[in-house]
PDB file of C-alpha atoms in Angstrom:
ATOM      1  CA  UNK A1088       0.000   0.000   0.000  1.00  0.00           C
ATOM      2  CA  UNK A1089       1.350   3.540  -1.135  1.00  0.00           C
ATOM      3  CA  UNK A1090       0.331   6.306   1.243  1.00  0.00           C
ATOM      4  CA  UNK A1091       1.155   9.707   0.979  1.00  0.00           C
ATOM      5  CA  UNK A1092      -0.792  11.742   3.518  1.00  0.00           C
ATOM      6  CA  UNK A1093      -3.209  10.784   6.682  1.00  0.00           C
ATOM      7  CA  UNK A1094      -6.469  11.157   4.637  1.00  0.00           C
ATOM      8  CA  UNK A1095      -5.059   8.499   2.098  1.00  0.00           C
ATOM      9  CA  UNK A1096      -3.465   6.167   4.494  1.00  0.00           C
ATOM     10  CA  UNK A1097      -6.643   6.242   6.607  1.00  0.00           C
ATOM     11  CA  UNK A1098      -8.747   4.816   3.634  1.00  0.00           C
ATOM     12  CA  UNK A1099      -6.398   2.697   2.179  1.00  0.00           C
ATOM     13  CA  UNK A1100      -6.097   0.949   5.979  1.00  0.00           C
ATOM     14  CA  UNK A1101     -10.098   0.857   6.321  1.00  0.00           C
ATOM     15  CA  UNK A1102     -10.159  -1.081   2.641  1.00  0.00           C
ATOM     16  CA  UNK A1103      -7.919  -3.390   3.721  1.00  0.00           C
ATOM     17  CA  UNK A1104      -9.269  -4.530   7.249  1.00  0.00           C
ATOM     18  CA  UNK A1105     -12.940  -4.180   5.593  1.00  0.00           C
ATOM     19  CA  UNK A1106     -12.000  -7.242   3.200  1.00  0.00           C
ATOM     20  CA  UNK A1107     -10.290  -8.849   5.461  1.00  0.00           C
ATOM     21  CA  UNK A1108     -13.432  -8.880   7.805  1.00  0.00           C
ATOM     22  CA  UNK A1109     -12.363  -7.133  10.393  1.00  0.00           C
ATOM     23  CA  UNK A1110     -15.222  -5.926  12.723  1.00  0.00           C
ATOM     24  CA  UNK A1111     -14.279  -2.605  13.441  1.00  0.00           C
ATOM     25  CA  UNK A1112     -12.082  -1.272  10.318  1.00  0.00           C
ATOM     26  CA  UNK A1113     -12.573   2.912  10.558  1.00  0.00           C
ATOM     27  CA  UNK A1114     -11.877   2.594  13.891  1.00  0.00           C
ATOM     28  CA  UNK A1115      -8.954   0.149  14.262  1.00  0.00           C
ATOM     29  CA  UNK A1116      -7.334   2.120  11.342  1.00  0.00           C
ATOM     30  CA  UNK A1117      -7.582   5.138  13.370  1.00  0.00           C
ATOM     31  CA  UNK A1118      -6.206   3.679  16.728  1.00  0.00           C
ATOM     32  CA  UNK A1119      -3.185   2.123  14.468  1.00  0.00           C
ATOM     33  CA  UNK A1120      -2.263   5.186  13.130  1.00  0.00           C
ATOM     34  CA  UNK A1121      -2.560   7.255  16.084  1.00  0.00           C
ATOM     35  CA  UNK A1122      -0.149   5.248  17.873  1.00  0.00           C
ATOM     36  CA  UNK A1123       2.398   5.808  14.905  1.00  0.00           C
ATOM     37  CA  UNK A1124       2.193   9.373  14.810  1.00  0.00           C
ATOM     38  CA  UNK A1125       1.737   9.575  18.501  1.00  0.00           C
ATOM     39  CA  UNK A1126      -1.225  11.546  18.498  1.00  0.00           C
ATOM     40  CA  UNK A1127      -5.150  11.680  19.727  1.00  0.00           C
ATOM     41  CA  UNK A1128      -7.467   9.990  17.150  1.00  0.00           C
ATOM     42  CA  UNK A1129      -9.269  13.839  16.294  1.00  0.00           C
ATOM     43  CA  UNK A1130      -6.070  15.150  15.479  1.00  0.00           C
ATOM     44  CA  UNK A1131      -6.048  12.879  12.501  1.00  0.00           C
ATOM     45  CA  UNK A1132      -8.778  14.649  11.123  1.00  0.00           C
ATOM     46  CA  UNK A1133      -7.590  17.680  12.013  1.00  0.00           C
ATOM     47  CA  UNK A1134      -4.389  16.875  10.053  1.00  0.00           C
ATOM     48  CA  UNK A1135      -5.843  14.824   7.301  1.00  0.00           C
ATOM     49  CA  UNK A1136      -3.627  16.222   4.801  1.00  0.00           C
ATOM     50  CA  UNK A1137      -0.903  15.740   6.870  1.00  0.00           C
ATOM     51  CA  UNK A1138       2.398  14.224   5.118  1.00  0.00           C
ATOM     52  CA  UNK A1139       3.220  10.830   6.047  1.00  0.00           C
ATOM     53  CA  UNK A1140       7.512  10.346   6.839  1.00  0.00           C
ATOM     54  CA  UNK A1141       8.837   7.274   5.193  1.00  0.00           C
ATOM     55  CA  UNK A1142       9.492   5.627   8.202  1.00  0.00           C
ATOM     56  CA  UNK A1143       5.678   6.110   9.614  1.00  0.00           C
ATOM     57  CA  UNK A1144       4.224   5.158   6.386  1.00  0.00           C
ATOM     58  CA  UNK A1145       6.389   1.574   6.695  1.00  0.00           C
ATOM     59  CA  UNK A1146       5.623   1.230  10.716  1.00  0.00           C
ATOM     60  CA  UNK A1147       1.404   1.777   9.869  1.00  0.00           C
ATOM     61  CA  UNK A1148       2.173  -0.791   6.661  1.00  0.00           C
ATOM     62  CA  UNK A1149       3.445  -3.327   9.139  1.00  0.00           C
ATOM     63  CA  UNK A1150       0.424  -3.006  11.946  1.00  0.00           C
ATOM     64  CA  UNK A1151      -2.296  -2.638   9.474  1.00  0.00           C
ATOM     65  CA  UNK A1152      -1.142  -6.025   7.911  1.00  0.00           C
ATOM     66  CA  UNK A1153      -0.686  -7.394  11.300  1.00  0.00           C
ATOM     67  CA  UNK A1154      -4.220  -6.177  12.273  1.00  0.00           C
ATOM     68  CA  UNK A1155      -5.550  -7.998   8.972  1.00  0.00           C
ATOM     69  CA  UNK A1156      -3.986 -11.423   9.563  1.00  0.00           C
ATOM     70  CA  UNK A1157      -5.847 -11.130  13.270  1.00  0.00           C
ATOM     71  CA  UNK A1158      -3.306  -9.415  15.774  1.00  0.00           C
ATOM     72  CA  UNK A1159      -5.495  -7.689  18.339  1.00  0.00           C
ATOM     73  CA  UNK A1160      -4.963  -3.939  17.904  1.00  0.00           C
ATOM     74  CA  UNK A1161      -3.956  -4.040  21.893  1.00  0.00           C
ATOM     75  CA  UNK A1162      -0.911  -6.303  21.188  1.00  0.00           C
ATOM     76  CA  UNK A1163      -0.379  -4.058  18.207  1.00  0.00           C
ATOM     77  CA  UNK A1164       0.022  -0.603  20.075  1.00  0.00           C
ATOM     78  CA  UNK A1165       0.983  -2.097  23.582  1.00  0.00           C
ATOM     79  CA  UNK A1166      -1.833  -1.100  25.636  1.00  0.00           C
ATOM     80  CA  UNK A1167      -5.593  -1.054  26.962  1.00  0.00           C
ATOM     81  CA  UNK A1168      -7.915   1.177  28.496  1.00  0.00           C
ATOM     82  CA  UNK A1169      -9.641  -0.302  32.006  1.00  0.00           C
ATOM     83  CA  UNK A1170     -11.332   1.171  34.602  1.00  0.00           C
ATOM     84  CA  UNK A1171     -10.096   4.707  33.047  1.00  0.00           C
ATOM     85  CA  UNK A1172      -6.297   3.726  33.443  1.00  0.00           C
ATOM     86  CA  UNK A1173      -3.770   2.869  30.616  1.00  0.00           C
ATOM     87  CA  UNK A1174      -2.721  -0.658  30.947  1.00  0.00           C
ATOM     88  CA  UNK A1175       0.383  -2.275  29.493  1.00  0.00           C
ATOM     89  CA  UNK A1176      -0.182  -5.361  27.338  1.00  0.00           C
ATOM     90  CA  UNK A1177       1.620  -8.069  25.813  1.00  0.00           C
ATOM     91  CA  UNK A1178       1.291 -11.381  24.149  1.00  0.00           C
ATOM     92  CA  UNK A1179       1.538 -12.761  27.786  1.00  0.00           C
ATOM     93  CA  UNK A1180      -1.516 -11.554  28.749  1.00  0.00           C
ATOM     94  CA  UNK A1181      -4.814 -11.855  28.708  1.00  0.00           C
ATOM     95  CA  UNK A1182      -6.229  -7.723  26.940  1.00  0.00           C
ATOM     96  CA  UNK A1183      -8.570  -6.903  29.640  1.00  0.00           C
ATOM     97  CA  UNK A1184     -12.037  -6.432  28.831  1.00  0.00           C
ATOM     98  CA  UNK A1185     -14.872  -3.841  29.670  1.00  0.00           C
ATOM     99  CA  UNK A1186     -17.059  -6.776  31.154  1.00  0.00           C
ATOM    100  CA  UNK A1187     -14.595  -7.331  33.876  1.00  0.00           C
ATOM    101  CA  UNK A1188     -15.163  -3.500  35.231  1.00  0.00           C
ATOM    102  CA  UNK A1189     -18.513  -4.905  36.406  1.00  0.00           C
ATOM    103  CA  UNK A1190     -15.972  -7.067  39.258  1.00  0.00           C
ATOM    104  CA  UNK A1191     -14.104  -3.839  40.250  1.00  0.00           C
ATOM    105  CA  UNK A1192     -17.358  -1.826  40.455  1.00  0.00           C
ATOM    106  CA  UNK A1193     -18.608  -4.814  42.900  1.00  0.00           C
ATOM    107  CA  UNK A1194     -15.326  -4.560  44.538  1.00  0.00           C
ATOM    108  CA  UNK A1195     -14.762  -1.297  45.345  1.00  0.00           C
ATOM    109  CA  UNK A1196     -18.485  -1.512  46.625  1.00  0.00           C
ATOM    110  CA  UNK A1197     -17.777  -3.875  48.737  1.00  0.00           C
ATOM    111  CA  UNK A1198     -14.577  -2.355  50.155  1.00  0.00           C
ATOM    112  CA  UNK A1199     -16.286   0.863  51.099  1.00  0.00           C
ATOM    113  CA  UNK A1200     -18.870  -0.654  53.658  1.00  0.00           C
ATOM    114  CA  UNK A1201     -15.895  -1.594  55.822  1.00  0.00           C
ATOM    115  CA  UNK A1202     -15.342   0.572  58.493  1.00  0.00           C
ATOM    116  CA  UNK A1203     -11.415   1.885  59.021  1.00  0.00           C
ATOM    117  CA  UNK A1204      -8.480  -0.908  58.992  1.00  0.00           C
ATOM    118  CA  UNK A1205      -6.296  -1.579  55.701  1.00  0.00           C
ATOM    119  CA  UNK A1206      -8.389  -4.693  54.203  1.00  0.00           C
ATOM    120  CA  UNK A1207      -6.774  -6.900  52.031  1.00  0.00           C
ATOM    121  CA  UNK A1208      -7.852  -8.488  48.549  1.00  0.00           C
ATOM    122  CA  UNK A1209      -6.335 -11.287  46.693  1.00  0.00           C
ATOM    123  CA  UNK A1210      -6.484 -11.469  43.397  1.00  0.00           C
ATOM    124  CA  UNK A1211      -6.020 -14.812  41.806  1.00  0.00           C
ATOM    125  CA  UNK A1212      -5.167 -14.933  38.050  1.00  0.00           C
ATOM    126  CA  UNK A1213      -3.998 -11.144  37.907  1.00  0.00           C
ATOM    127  CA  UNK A1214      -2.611 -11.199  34.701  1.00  0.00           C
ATOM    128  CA  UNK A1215      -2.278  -7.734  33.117  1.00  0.00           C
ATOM    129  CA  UNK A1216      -3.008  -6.267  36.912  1.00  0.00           C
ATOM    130  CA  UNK A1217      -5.879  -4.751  35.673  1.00  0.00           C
ATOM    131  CA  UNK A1218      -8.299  -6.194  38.617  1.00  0.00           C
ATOM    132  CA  UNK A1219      -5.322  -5.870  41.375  1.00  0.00           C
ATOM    133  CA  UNK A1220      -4.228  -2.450  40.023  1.00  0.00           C
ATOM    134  CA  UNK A1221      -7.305  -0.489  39.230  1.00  0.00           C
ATOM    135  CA  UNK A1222      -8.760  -1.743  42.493  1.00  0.00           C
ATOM    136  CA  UNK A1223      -5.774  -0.738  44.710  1.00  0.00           C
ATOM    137  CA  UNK A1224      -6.367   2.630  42.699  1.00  0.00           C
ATOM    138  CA  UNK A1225      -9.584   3.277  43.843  1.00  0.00           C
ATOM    139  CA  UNK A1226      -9.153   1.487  46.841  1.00  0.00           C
ATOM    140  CA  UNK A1227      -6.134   4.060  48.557  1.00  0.00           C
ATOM    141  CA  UNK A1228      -6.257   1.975  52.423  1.00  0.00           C
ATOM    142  CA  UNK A1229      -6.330  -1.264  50.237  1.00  0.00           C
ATOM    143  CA  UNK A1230      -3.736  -4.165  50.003  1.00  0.00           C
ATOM    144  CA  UNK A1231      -3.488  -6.878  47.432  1.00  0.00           C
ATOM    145  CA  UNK A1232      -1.891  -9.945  46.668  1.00  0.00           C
ATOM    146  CA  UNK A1233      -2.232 -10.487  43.242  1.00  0.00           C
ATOM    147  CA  UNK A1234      -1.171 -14.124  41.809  1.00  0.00           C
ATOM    148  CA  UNK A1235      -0.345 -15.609  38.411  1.00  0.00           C
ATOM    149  CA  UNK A1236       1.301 -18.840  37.182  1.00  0.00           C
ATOM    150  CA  UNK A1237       2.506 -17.051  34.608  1.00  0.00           C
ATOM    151  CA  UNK A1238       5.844 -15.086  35.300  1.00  0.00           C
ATOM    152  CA  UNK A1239       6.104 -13.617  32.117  1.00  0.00           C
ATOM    153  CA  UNK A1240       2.201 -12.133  33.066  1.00  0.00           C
ATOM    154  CA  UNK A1241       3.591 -11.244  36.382  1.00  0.00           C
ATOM    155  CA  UNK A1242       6.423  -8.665  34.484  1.00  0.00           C
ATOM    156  CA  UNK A1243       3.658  -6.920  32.556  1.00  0.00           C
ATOM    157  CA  UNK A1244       1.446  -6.614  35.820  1.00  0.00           C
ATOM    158  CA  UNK A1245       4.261  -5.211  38.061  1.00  0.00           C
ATOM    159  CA  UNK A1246       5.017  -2.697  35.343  1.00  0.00           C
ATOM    160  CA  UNK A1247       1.427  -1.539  35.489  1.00  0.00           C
ATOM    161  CA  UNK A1248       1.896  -1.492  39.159  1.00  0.00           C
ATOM    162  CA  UNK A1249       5.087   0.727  38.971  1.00  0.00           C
ATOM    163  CA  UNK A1250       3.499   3.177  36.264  1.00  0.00           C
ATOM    164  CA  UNK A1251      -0.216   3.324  38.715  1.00  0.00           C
ATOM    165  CA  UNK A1252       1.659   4.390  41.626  1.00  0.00           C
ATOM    166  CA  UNK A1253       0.226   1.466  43.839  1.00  0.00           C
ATOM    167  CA  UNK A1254       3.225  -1.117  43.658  1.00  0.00           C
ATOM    168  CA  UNK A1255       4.143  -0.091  47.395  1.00  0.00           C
ATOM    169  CA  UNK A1256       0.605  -2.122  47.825  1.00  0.00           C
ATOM    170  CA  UNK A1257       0.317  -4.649  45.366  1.00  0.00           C
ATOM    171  CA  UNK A1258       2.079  -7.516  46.272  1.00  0.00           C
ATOM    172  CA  UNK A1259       2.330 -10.253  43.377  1.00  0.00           C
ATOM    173  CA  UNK A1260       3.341 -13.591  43.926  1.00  0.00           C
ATOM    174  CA  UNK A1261       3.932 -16.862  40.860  1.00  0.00           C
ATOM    175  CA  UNK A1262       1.873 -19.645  42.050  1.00  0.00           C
ATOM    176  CA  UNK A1263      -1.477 -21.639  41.160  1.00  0.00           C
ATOM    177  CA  UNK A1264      -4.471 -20.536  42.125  1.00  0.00           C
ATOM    178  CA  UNK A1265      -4.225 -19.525  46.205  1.00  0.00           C
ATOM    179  CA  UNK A1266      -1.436 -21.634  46.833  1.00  0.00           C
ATOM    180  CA  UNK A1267       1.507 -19.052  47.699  1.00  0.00           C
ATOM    181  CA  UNK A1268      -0.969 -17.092  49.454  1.00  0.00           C
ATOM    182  CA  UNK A1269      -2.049 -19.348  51.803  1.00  0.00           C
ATOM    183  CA  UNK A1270       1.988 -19.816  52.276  1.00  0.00           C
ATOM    184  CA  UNK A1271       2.300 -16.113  52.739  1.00  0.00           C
ATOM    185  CA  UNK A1272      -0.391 -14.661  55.446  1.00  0.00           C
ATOM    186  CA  UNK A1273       0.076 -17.639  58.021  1.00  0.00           C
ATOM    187  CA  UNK A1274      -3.367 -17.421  59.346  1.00  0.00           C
ATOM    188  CA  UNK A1275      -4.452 -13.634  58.625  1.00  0.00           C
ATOM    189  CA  UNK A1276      -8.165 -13.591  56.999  1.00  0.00           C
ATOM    190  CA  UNK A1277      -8.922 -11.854  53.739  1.00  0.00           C
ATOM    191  CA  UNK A1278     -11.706  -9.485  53.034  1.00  0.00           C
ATOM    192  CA  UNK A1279     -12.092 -10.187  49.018  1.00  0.00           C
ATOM    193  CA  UNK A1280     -10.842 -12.964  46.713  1.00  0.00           C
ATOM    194  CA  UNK A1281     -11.343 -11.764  42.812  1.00  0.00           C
ATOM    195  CA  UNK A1282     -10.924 -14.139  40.460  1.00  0.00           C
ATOM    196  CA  UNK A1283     -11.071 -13.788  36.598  1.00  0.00           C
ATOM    197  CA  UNK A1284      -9.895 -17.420  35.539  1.00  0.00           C
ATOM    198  CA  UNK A1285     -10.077 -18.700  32.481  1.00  0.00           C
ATOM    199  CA  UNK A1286     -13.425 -19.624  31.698  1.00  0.00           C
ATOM    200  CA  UNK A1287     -13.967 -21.236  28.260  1.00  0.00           C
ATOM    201  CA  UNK A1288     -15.324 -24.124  27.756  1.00  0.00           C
ATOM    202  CA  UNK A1289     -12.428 -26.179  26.051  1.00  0.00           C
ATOM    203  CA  UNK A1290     -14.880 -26.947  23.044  1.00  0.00           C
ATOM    204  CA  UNK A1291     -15.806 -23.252  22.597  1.00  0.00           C
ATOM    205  CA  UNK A1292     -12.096 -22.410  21.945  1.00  0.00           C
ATOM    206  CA  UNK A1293     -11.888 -23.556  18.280  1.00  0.00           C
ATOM    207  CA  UNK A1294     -15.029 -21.209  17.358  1.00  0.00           C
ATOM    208  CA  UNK A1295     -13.557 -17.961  18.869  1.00  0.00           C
ATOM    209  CA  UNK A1296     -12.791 -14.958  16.868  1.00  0.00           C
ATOM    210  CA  UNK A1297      -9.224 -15.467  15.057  1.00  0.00           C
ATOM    211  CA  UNK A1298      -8.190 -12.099  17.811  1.00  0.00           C
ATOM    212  CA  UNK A1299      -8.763 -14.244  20.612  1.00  0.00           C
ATOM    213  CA  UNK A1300      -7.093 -17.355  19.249  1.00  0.00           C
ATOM    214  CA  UNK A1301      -4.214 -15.322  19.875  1.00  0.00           C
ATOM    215  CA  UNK A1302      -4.674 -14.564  23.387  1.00  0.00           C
ATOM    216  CA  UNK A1303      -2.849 -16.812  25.677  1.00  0.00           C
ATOM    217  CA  UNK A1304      -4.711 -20.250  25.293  1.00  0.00           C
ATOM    218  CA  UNK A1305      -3.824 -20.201  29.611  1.00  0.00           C
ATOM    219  CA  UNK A1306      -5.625 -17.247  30.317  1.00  0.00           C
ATOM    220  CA  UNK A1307      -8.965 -19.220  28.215  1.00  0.00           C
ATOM    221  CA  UNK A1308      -9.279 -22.965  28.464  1.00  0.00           C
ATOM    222  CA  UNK A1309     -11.418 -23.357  31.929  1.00  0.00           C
ATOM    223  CA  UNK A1310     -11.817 -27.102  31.414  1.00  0.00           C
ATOM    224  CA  UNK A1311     -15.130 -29.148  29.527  1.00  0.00           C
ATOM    225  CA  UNK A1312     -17.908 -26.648  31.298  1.00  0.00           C
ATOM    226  CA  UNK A1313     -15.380 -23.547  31.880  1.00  0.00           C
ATOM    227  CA  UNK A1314     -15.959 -24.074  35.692  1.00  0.00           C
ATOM    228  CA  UNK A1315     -13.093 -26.246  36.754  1.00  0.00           C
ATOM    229  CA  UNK A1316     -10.723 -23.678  38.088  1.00  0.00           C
ATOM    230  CA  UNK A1317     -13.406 -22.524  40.120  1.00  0.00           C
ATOM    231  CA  UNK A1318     -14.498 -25.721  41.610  1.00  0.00           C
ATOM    232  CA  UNK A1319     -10.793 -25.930  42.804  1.00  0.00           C
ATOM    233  CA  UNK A1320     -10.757 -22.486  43.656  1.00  0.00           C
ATOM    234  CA  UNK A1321     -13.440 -22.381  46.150  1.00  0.00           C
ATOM    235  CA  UNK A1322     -12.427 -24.744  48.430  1.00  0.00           C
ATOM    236  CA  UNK A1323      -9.461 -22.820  48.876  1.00  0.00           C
ATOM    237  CA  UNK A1324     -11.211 -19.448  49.174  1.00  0.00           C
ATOM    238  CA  UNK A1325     -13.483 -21.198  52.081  1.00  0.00           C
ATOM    239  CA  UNK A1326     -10.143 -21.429  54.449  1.00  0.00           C
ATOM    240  CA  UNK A1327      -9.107 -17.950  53.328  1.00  0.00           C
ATOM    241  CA  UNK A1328     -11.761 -15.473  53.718  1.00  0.00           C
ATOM    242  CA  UNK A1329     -13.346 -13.807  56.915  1.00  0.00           C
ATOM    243  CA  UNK A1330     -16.566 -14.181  58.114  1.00  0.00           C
ATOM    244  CA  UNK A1331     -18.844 -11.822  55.894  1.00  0.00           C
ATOM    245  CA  UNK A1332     -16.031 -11.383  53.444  1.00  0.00           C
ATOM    246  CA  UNK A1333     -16.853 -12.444  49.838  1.00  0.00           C
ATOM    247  CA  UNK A1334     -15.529 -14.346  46.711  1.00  0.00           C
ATOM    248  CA  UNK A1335     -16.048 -12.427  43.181  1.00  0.00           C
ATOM    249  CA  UNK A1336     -15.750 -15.105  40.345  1.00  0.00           C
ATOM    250  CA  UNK A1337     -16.133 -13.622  36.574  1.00  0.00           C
ATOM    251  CA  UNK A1338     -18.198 -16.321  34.601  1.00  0.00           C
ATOM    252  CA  UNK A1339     -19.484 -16.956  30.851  1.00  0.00           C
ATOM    253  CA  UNK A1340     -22.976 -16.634  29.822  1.00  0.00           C
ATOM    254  CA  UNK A1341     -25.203 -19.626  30.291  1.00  0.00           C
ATOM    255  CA  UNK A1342     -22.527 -20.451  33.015  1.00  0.00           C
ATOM    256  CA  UNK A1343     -24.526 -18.559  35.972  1.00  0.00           C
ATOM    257  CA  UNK A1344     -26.902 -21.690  37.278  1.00  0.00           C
ATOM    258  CA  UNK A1345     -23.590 -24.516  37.630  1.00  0.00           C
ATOM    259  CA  UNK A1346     -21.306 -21.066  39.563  1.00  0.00           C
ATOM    260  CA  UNK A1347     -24.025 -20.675  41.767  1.00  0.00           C
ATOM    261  CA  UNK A1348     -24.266 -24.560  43.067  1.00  0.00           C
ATOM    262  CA  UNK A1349     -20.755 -24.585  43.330  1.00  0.00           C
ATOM    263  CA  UNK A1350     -21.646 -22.118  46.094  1.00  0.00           C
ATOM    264  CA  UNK A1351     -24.106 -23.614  48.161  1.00  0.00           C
ATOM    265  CA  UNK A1352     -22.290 -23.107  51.596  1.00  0.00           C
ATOM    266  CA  UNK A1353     -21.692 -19.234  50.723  1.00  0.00           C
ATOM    267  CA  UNK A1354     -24.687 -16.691  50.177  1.00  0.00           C
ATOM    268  CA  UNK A1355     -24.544 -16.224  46.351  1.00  0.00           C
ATOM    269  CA  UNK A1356     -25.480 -13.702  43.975  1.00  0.00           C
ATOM    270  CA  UNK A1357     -25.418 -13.548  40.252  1.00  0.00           C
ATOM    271  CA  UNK A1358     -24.729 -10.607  38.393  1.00  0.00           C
ATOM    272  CA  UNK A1359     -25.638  -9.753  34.483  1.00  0.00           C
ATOM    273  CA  UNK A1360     -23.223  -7.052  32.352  1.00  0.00           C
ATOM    274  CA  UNK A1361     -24.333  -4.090  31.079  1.00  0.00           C
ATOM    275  CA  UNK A1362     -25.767  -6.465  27.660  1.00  0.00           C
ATOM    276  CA  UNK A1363     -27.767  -8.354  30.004  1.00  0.00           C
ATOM    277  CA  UNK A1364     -25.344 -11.557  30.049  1.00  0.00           C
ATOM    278  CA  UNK A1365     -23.971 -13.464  33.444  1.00  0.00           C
ATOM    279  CA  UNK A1366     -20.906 -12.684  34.271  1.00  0.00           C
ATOM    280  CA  UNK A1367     -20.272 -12.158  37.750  1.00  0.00           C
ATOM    281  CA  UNK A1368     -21.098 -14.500  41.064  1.00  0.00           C
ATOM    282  CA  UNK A1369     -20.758 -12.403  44.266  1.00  0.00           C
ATOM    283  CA  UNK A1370     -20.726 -14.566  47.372  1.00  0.00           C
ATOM    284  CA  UNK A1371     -20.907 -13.618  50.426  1.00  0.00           C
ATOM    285  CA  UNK A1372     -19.303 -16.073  53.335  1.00  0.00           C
ATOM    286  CA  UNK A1373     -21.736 -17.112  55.828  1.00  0.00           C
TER     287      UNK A1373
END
């Protein structure tokens, strides 16, 4: 493709991604290029007949054919909005989603019925950080343990620490599930346990979009009903959290009904996302 100014390279992009059946063309083309030029997506427009260098016009070449073989545009520019921060992502990680806001929201709810004290919130399968980091954001008396089998997950979620100014709170440790925390407090009781664990049903993997293909096939496969993380999970979480303290667990649609039996010593509550799907069990320990 032969661009020569922003107006040009714009359309040429949206072509491109439109016939390669990309959902969102115009506006994937716009976030790629904005990224090269290091500017807002308006200011495009503002400079549509803007000059592209030589060395731009080869950098948008290379994303825009990344984006149309199925690269995520989040891998492609290195980062992803949550909770109104800028998160760091990599191929190591799971690109957090808007859905997932829906467990912050719940936690930071939670958090702010407790009188005084530092609480403390684990958060198992941290990935990115997003849940751990955004949380401890909002959160300013909050502590977290955030844990990932993943150490390559772990770098990217301790840079989003560093760059969120909460990394003198956010503790992250490599382990399964609540393993090295149940090393780690010797006895002290937790006030929240967030988990976002992967989820998908392992037969529902070969039928997702080619974008999430590409997404760390860890952060995905939850097992033949999506679930069995979580039934391994909550047994753990039972030994862990205080009295009245509760267990957030992200789930799939159509997954609400088998979360909630998992739960039947723990006062449960399903929660639907802003389309009206399940996707978040709030449970309350009796």
């Amino acid at each position: 493709m032969r661009y020569t100014n922003i107006e040009t390279a714009l359309a040429g992009a949206r072509a491109l991604l439109q016939q390669k059946d990309i959902e969102q063309p115009r506006l994937d083309a716009e976030v790629l290029l904005a990224h090269v030029l290091g500017c807002s997506r308006a200011a495009l427009y503002a400079g549509a007949h803007r000059r592209l260098e030589p060395g731009q016009l080869q950098h948008y070449n290379r994303l825009v054919q990344k984006r149309a073989q199925g690269h995520p545009v989040a891998y492609l520019v290195g980062h992803k909005e949550f909770m109104g921060l800028d998160f760091t992502v990599t191929p190591a990680v799971l690109i957090p989603r808007p859905d997932t806001e829906l467990l912050v929201e719940t936690a930071v709810h939670l958090l702010s019925k407790r009188a005084g004290g530092r609480p403390l919130m684990v958060d198992v399968g941290t990935g990115s950080g997003a849940i751990a980091v955004s949380t401890a954001h909002l959160v300013p008396t909050l502590r977290v343990l955030a844990v990932d089998i993943s150490a390559p997950a772990l770098e990217v979620a301790q840079k989003n620490a560093r760059t969120h100014a909460v990394d003198d709170r956010v503790v992250f440790l490599k382990g399964s599930l609540l393993e090295p925390v149940m090393e780690r407090l010797n006895g002290e009781p937790v006030d929240i346990i967030a988990a976002n664990l992967p989820y998908v049903p392992s037969g529902d993997i070969p039928g997702l979009s080619r974008e999430v293909r590409r997404e760390p096939l860890l952060a995905l496969d939850g097992g033949p009903d999506g679930l069995d993380l979580y039934r391994q999970l909550i047994p753990q979480a039972q030994k862990l959290i205080k009295p009245g303290g509760h267990l957030l667990l992200e789930i799939g649609p159509g997954q609400g009904e088998t979360a909630l039996n998992l739960l039947n010593n723990w006062q449960a509550k399903l929660y639907r996302d802003l389309g009206g799907r399940e996707r978040l069990i709030a449970a309350e320990k009796r």
